[in-house]
Coordinates of C-alpha atoms and ligand atoms in Angstrom, one line a residue:
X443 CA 324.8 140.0 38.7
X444 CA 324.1 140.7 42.1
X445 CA 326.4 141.5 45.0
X446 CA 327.2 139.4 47.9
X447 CA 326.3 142.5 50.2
X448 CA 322.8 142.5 48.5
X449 CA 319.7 143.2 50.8
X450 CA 317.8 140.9 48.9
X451 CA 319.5 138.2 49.6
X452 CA 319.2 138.4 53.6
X453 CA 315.2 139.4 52.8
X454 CA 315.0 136.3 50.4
X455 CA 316.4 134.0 53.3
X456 CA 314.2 135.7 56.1
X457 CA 310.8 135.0 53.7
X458 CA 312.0 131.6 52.5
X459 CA 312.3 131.2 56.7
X460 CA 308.9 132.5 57.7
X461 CA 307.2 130.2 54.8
X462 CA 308.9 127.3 55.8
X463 CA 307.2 128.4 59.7
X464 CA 303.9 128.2 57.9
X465 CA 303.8 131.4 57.3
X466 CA 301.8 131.2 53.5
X467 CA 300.9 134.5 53.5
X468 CA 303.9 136.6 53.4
X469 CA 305.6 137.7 50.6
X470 CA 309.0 138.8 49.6
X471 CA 309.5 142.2 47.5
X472 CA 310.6 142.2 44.2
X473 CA 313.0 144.9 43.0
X474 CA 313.1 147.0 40.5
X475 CA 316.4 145.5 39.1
X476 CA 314.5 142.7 37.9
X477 CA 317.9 140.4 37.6
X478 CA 318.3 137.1 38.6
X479 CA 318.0 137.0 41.9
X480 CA 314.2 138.8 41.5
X481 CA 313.6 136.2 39.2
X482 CA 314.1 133.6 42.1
X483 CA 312.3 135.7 44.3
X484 CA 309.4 135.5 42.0
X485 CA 309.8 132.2 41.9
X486 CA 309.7 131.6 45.2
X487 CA 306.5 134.0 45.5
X488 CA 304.9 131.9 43.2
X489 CA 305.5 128.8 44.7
X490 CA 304.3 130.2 48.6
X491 CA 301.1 131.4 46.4
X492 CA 301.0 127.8 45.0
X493 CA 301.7 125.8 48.7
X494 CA 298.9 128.7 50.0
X495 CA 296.4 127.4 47.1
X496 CA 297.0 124.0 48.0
X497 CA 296.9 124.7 51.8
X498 CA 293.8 126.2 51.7
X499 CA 292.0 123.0 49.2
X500 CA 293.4 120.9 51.8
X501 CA 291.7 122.6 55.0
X502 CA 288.6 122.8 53.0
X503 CA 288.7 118.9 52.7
X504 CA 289.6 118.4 56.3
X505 CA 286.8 120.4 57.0
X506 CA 284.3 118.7 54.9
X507 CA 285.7 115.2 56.4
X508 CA 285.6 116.3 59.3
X509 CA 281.7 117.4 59.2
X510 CA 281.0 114.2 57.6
X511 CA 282.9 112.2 61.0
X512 CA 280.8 114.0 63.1
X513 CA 277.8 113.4 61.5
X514 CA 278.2 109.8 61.1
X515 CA 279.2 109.8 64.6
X516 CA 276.0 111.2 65.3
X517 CA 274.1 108.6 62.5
X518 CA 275.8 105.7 64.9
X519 CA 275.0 107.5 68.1
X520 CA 271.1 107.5 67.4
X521 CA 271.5 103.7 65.4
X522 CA 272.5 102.7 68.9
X523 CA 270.0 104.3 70.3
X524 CA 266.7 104.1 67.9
X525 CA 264.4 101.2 66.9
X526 CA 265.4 101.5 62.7
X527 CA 262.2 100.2 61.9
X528 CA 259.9 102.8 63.8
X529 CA 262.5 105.2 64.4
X530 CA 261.4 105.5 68.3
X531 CA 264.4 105.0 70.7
X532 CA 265.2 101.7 71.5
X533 CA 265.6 99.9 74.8
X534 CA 268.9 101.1 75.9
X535 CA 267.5 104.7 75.0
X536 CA 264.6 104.1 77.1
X537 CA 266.4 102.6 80.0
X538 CA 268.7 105.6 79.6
X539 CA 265.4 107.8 79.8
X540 CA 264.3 106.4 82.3
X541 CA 267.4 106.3 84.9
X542 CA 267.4 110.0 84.2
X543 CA 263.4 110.9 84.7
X544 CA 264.4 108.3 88.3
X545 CA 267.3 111.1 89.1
X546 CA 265.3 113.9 88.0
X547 CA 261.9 113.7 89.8
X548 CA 261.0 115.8 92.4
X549 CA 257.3 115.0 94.0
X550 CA 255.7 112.8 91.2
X551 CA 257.7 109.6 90.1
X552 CA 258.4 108.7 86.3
X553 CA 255.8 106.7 85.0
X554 CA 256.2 103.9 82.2
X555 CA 253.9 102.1 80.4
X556 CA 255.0 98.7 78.5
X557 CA 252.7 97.9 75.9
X558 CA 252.0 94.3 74.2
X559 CA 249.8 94.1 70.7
X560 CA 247.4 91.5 71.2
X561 CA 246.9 90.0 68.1
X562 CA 250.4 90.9 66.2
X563 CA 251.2 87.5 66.2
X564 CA 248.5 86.3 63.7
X565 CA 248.4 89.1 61.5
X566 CA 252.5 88.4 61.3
X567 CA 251.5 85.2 60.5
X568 CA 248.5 85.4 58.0
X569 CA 249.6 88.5 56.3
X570 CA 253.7 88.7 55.7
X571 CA 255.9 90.3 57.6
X572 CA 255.6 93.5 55.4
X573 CA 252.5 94.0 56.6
X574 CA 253.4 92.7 59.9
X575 CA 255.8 95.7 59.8
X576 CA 253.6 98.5 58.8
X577 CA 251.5 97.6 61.8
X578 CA 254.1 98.1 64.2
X579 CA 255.3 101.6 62.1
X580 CA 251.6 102.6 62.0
X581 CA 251.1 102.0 65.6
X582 CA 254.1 103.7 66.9
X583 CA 253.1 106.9 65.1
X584 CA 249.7 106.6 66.8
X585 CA 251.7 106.2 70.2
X586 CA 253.4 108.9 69.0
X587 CA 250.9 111.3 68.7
X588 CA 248.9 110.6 71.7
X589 CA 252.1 111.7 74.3
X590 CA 253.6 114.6 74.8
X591 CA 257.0 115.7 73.1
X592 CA 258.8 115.1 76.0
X593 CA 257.8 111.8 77.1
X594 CA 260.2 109.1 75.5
X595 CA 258.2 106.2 72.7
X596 CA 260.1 103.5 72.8
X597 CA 259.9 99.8 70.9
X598 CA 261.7 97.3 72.8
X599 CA 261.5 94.2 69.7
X600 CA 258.6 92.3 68.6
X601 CA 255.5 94.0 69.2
X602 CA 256.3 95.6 72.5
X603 CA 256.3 99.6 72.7
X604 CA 256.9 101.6 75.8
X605 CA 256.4 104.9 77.3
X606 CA 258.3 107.2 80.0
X607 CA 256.8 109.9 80.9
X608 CA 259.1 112.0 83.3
X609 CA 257.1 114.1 86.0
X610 CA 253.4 112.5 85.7
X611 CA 250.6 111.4 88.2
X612 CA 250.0 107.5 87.9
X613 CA 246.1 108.8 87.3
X614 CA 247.0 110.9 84.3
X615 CA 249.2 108.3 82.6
X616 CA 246.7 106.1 83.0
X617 CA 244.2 108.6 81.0
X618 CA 247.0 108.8 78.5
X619 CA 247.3 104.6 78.1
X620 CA 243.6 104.6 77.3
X621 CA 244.3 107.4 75.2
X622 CA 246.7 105.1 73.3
X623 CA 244.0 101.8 73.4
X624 CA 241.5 104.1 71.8
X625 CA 243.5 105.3 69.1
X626 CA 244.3 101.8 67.8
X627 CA 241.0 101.2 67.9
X628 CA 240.8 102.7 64.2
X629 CA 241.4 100.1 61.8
X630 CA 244.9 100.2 60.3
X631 CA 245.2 100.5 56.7
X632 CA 246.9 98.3 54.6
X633 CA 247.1 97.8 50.6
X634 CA 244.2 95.8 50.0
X635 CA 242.8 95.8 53.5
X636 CA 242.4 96.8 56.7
X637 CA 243.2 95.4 60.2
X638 CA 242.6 96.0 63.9
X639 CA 245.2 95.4 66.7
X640 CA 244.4 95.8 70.3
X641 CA 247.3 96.1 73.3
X642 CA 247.3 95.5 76.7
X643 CA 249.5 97.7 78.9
X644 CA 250.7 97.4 82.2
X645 CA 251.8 100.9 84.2
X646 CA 254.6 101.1 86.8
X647 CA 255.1 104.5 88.8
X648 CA 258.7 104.8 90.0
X649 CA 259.7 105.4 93.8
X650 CA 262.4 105.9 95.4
X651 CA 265.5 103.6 94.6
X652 CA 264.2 102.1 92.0
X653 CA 266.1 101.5 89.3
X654 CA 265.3 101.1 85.8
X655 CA 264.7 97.6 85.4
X656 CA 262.7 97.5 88.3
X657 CA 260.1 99.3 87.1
X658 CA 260.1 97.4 83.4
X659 CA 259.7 94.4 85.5
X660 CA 256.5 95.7 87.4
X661 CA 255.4 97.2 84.3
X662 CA 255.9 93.9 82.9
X663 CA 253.8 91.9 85.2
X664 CA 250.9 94.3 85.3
X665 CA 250.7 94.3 81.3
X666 CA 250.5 90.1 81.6
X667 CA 247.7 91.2 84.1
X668 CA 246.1 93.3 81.3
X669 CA 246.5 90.3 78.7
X670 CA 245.0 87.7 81.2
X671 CA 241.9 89.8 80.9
X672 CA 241.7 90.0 77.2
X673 CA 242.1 92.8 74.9
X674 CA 242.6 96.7 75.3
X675 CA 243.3 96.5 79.1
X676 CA 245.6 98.4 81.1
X677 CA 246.8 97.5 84.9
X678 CA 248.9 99.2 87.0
X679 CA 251.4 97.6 88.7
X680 CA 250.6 96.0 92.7
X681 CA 253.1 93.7 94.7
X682 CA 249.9 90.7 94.6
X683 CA 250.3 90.5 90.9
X684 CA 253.9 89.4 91.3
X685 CA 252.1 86.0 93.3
X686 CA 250.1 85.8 90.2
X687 CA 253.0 85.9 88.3
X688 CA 254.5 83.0 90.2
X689 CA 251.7 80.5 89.6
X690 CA 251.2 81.4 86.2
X691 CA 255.2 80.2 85.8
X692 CA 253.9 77.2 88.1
X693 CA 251.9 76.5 85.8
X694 CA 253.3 76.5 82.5
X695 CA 256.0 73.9 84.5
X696 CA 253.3 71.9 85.6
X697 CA 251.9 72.1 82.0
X698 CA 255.6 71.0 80.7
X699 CA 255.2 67.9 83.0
X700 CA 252.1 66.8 82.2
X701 CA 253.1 66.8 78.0
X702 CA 256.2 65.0 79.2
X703 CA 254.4 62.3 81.5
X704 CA 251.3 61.6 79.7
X705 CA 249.3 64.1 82.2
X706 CA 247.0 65.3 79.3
X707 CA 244.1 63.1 78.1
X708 CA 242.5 62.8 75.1
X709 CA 237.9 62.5 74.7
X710 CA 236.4 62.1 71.8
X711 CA 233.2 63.7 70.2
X712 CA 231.9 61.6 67.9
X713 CA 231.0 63.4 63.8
X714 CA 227.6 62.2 62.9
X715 CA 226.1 61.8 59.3
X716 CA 222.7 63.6 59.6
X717 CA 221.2 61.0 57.0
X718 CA 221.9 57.9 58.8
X719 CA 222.8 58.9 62.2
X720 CA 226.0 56.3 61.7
X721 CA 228.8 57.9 63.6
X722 CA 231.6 58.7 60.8
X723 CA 234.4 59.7 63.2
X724 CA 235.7 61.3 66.2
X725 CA 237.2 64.6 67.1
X726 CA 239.9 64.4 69.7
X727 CA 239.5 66.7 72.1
X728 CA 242.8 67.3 74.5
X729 CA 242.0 68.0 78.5
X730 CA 244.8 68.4 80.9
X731 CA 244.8 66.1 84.3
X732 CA 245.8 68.5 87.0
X733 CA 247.1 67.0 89.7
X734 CA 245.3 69.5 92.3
X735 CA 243.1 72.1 89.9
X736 CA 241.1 68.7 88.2
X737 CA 240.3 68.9 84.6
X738 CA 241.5 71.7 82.9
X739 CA 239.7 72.8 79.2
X740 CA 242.0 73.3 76.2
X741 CA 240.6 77.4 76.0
X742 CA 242.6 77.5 79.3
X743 CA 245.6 75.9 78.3
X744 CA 246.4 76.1 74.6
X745 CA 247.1 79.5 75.0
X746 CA 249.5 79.0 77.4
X747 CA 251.3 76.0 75.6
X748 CA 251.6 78.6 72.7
X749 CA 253.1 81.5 74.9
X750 CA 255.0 79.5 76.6
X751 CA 256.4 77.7 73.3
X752 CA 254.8 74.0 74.4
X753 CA 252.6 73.7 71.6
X754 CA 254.7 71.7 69.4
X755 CA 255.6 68.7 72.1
X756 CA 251.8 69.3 72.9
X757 CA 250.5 68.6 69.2
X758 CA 253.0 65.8 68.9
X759 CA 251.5 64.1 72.0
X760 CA 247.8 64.6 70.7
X761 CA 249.1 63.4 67.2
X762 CA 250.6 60.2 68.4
X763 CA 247.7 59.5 70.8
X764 CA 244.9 59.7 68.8
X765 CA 246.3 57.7 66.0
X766 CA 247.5 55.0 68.5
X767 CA 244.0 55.0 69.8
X768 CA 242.6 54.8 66.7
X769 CA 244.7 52.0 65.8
X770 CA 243.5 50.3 69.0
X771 CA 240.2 50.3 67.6
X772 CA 240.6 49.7 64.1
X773 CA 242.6 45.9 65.7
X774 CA 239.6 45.8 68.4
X775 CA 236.7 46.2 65.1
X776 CA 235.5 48.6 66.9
X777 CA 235.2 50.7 63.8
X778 CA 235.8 50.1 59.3
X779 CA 237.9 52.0 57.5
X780 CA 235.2 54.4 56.8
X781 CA 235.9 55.6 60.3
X782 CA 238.0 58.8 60.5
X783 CA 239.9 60.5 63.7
X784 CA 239.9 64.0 63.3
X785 CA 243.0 66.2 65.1
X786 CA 243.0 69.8 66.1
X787 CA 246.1 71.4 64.7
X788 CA 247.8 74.4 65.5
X789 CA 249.1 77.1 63.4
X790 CA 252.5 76.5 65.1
X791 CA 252.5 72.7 64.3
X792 CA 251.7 73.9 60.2
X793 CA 254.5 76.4 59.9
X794 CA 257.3 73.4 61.2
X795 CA 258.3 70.9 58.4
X796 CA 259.2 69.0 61.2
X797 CA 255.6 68.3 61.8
X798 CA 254.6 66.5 58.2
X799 CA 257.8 64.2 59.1
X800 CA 256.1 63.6 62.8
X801 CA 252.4 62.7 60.7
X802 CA 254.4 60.3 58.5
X803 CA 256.1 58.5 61.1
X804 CA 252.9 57.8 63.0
X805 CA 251.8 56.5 60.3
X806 CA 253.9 54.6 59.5
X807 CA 254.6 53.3 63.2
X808 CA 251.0 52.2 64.0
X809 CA 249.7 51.1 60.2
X810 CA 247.2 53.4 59.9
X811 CA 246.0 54.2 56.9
X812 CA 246.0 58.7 56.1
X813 CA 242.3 58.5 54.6
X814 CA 241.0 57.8 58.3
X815 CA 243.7 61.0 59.3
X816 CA 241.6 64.4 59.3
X817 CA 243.7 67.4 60.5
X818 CA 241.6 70.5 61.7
X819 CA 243.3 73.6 61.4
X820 CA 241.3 76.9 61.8
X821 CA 240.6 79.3 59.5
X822 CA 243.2 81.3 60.7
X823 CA 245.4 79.6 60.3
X824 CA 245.2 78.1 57.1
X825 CA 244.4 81.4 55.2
X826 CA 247.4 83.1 54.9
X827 CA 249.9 84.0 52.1
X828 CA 252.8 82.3 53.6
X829 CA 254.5 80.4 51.2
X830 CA 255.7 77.9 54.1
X831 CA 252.5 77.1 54.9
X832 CA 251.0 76.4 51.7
X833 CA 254.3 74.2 51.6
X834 CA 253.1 72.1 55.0
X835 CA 249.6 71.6 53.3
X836 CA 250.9 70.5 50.2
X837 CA 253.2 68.1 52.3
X838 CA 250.3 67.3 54.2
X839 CA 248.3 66.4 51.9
X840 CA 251.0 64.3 50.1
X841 CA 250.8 61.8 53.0
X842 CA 246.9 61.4 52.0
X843 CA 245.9 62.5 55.5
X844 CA 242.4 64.6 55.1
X845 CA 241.9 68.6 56.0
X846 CA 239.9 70.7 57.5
X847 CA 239.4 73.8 58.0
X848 CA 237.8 74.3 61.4
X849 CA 236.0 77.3 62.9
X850 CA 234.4 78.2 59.4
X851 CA 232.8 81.4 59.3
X852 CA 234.6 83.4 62.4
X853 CA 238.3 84.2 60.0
X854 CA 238.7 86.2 56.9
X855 CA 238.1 83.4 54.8
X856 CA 237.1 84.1 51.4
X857 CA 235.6 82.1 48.4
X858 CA 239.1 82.9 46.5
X859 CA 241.1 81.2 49.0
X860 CA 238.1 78.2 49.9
X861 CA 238.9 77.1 46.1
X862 CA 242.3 77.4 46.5
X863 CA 243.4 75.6 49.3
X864 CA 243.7 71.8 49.4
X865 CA 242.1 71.4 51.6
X866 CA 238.6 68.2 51.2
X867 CA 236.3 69.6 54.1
X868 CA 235.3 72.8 56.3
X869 CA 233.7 72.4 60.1
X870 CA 231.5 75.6 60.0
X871 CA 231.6 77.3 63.3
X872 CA 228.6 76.9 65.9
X873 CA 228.0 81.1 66.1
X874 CA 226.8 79.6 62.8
X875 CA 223.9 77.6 63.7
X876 CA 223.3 79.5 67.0
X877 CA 220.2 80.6 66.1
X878 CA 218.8 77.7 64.2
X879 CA 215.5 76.6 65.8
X880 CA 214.6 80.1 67.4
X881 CA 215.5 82.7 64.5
X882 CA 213.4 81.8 61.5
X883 CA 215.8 84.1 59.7
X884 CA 218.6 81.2 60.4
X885 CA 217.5 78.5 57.8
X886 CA 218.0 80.5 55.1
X887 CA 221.5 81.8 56.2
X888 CA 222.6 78.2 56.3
X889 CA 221.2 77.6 53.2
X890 CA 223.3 80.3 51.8
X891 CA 226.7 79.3 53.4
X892 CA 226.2 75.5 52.7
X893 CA 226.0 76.5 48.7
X894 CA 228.8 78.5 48.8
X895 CA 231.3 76.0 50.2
X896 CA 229.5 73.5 47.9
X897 CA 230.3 76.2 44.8
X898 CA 233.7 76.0 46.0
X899 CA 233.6 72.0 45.6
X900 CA 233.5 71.4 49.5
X901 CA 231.8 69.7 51.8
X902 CA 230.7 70.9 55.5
X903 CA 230.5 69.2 58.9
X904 CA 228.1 71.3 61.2
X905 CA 229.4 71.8 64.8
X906 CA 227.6 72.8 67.8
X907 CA 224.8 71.6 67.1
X908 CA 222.5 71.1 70.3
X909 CA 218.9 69.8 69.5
X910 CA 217.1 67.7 68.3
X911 CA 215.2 70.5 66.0
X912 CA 218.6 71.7 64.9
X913 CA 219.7 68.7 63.4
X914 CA 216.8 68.0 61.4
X915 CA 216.6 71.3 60.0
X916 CA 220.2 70.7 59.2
X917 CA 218.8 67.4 57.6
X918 CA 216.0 69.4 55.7
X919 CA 218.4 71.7 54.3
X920 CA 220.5 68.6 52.5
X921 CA 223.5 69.2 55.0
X922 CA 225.5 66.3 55.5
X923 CA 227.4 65.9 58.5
X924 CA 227.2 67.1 62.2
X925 CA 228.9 67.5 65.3
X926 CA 227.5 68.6 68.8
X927 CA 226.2 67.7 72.3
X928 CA 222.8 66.7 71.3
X929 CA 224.4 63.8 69.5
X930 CA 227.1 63.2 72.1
X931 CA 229.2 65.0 74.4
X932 CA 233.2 64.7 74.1
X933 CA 233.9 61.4 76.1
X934 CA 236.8 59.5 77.5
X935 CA 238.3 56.5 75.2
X936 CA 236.8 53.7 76.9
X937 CA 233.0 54.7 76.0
X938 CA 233.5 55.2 72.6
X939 CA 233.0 52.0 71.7
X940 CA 229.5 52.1 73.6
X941 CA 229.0 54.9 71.3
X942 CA 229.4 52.9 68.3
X943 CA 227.3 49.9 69.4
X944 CA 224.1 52.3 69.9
X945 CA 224.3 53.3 66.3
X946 CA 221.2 53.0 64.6
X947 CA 220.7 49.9 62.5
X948 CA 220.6 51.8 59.3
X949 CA 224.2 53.0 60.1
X950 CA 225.9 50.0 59.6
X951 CA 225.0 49.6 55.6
Ligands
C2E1728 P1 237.1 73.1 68.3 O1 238.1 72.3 67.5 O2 236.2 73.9 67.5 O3 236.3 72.0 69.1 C1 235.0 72.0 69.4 C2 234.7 72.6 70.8 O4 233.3 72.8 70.9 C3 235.1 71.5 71.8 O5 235.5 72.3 73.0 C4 233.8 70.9 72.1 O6 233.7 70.3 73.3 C5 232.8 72.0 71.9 N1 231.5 71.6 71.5 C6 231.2 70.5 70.8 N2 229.9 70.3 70.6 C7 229.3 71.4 71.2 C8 227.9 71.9 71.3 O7 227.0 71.3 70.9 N3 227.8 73.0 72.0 C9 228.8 73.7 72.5 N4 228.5 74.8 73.2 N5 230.1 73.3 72.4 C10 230.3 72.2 71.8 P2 236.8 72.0 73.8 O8 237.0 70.5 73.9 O9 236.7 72.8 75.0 O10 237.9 72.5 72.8 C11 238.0 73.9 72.6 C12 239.0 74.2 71.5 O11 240.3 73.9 71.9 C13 238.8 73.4 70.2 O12 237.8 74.0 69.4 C14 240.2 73.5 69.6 O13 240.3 74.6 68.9 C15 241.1 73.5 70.8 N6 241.6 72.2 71.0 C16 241.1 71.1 71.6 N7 241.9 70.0 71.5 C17 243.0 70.5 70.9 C18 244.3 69.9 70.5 O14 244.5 68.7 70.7 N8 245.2 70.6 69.9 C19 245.0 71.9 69.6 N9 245.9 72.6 69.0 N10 243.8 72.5 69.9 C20 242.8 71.8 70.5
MG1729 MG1 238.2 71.2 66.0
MG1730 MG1 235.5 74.3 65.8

């Protein structure tokens, strides 16, 4: 036993004090009595070793949580701030970069440059959004590598990139956007083939008191500048482009109007079969009334309908008022059942389901029967992988309304996909014939193309064709049907019929 008086006991209760302060390290001494009360001490040694062991395990796991918080704080903190799919910074990172390039600059402004792909949209379309999105990686490495390591690559959604470039003449970043132009002009590989995609950028140069979003906006308008001019441009930003701006929103209101209040028109080119010279059909050609610019051509405005997401209500308008039209005539025997109206489609109108249910329901409003139907859709596109779209066909062609594929010759069509499609008909492109009549080469490359889309079961129309030489060499060469000012020019409704009634005699067997 051990007395009351003992040492121990006060050193016992001092330790068992400084452990419970957190004190793990410290010890109490064991006698050399080795009784009971050593035998606690011990004990309690043991337990302060244990609490230590378990101490320290724990701060090693706070430590290793810890880490992990801050790095997935830092994981969310470049999320927020980086395009995931290219890994470049994002728009709020490239506002951010470029309020603090504003602050920063001393004599030369920031300069950004806001870059649009030009033809993104179709490759999207014909080749998957896979591929869609290894363009858009592929291109913001090229970006990449054609700046400096300070300047900021940004992707802002879709196909739009963007570049600040803190202390930087407008000249040189001009140099360094046609830089970037070249470098796309490289094909871009993908698995089973290659594609090319041009941009069009607009530079701003930022002054005093700007902030960021002024500048995106100028950059903004001077890249639309760029696209109005076509591919691989780049503008730099000037207060008269903002009026150019203004009418070209004018315009796509005026453009809204005229869909809505029958301001568009419809002519007709009539489809001629080269034997008989009996006119088989007619094209309808849209041209826009304008209430002060006159007639307006479809190159001018299709476009626009399409950016400006009017192409739908557009191709429903055409739809409904060429069949109406061709109803008129069918009830004025102007024209037999033979007689076909043929209907440019857009790729837009093929990817909406909605657009099979608008064909059936002219149909079935004005009688018409589908055989005298023919949609034209260009080779762009109708060759694509898209199962949607090889859904719309299949609908299409459910309603018994004829295809075509127009523009023949100037996509990516292939023989593989010219069997495959349903499609009854192609309208080979006029780049096609151009040189019929002057290139004695010509004949034979006609020849050529008319037995492959034969070999693929297929019959062609010729367009564009011009004189009076053309066509019969067409004629020579066993070709069919044709299309083209030196048989008639696209006319107004009322002169088709005149049309019809100067058919030769042996056009009406
Ligand atoms: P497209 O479908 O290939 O139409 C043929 C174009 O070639 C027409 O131009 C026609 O006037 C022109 N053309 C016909 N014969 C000849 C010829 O012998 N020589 C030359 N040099 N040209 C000839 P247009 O009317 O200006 O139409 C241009 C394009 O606009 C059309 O090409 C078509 O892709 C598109 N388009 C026209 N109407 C519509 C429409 O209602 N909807 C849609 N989505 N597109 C349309
Ligand atoms: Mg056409
Ligand atoms: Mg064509």
């Amino acid at each position: 036993m051990f007395a009351d008086n003992d040492p121990r006991l006060s050193q016992l209760l001092e330790g068992i004090v400084r452990l419970a302060s957190g004190d793990l390290n410290s010890r109490i001494n064991v006698s050399e009595a080795r009784d009971e009360l050593d035998a606690i001490i011990m004990g309690t040694n043991l337990l302060a070793e244990d609490l230590q062991i378990i101490y320290e395990e724990l701060e090693q796991r706070v430590q290793v949580r810890t880490q992990l918080l801050h790095e997935a704080h830092l994981e969310m903190q470049k999320m927020a701030m980086q395009d995931p799919l290219t890994g470049l910074a994002n728009r709020s990172a490239l506002i951010d970069a470029l309020r603090a390039a504003i602050e920063d600059s001393a004599d030369e402004g920031p300069v950004i440059l806001l870059m649009d792909l030009d033809a993104f949209k179709s490759i999207n379309d014909s080749l998957g959004h896979t591929a869609g999105d290894q363009v858009l990686v592929t291109v913001g490495e090229r970006v990449r590598a054609a700046v400096r390591d300070t300047d900021v690559v940004a992707r802002l959604g879709g196909d739009e990139f963007a570049i600040v470039m803190p202390a930087v003449s407008a000249d040189q970043a001009a140099i360094v956007g046609h830089r970037i132009l070249a470098s796309l002009n490289d094909p871009i590989e993908l698995p089973g083939r290659s594609v090319r995609c041009g941009a069009s950028i607009g530079l701003s140069v930022g002054g005093a008191g700007q902030t960021p979003e002024d500048m995106l906006m100028e950059a903004d308008v001077a890249m639309y500048a760029s696209k109005a001019e076509g591919q691989n441009r780049l503008h730099r930003f000037e207060p008269g482009l903002l009026l150019v701006r203004r009418l070209r929103s004018q315009l796509v209101e005026d453009l809204r109007t005229a869909i809505r209040t029958d301001g568009l028109t419809l002519h007709y080119q009539p489809v001629v079969e080269l034997g008989s010279g009996r006119i088989e059909g007619v094209e309808a050609l849209v041209r826009w009334n304008h209430p002060t610019r006159g007639l307006i051509m479809p190159d001018e405005f299709i476009p626009l309908a399409e950016e400006a997401g009017l192409i739908s209500e557009l191709g429903l308008w055409v739809l409904r008022a060429s069949v109406r039209q061709l109803r008129e005539w069918i009830a004025g025997q102007f024209v037999d059942q033979r007689f076909s109206v043929r209907i440019n489609i857009s790729a837009t109108d093929l990817q909406s389901l909605q657009f099979i249910e608008d064909v059936r329901n002219v149909l079935k409003e004005t009688g018409v029967r589908p055989e005298q139907v023919v949609l034209e859709l260009t080779e762009v596109a109708i060759v694509k992988g898209n199962e949607l779209d090889r859904y719309s066909l299949g609908g299409l062609r459910g309603l018994g309304v004829g295809i075509e594929i127009d523009d023949f010759g100037t996509g990516y069509s292939s023989i593989s996909y010219l069997r495959r499609l349903p499609v009854d008909r192609v309208k080979v492109d006029r780049s096609l014939i151009d040189g019929l009549g002057t290139d004695p080469g010509q004949p034979a490359l006609v020849a050529a193309v008319l037995q492959l889309i034969r070999a693929c079961g297929l019959e062609a129309v010729w367009e564009g064709v011009e004189t009076a030489e053309q066509a019969e060499i067409l004629r020579g060469l066993g070709c069919l049907s044709a299309q083209g000012y030196y048989f008639s020019r696209p006319v107004p409704p009322d002169q088709v019929p005149d049309l019809l009634a100067a058919q030769p005699e042996s056009a009406n067997q």
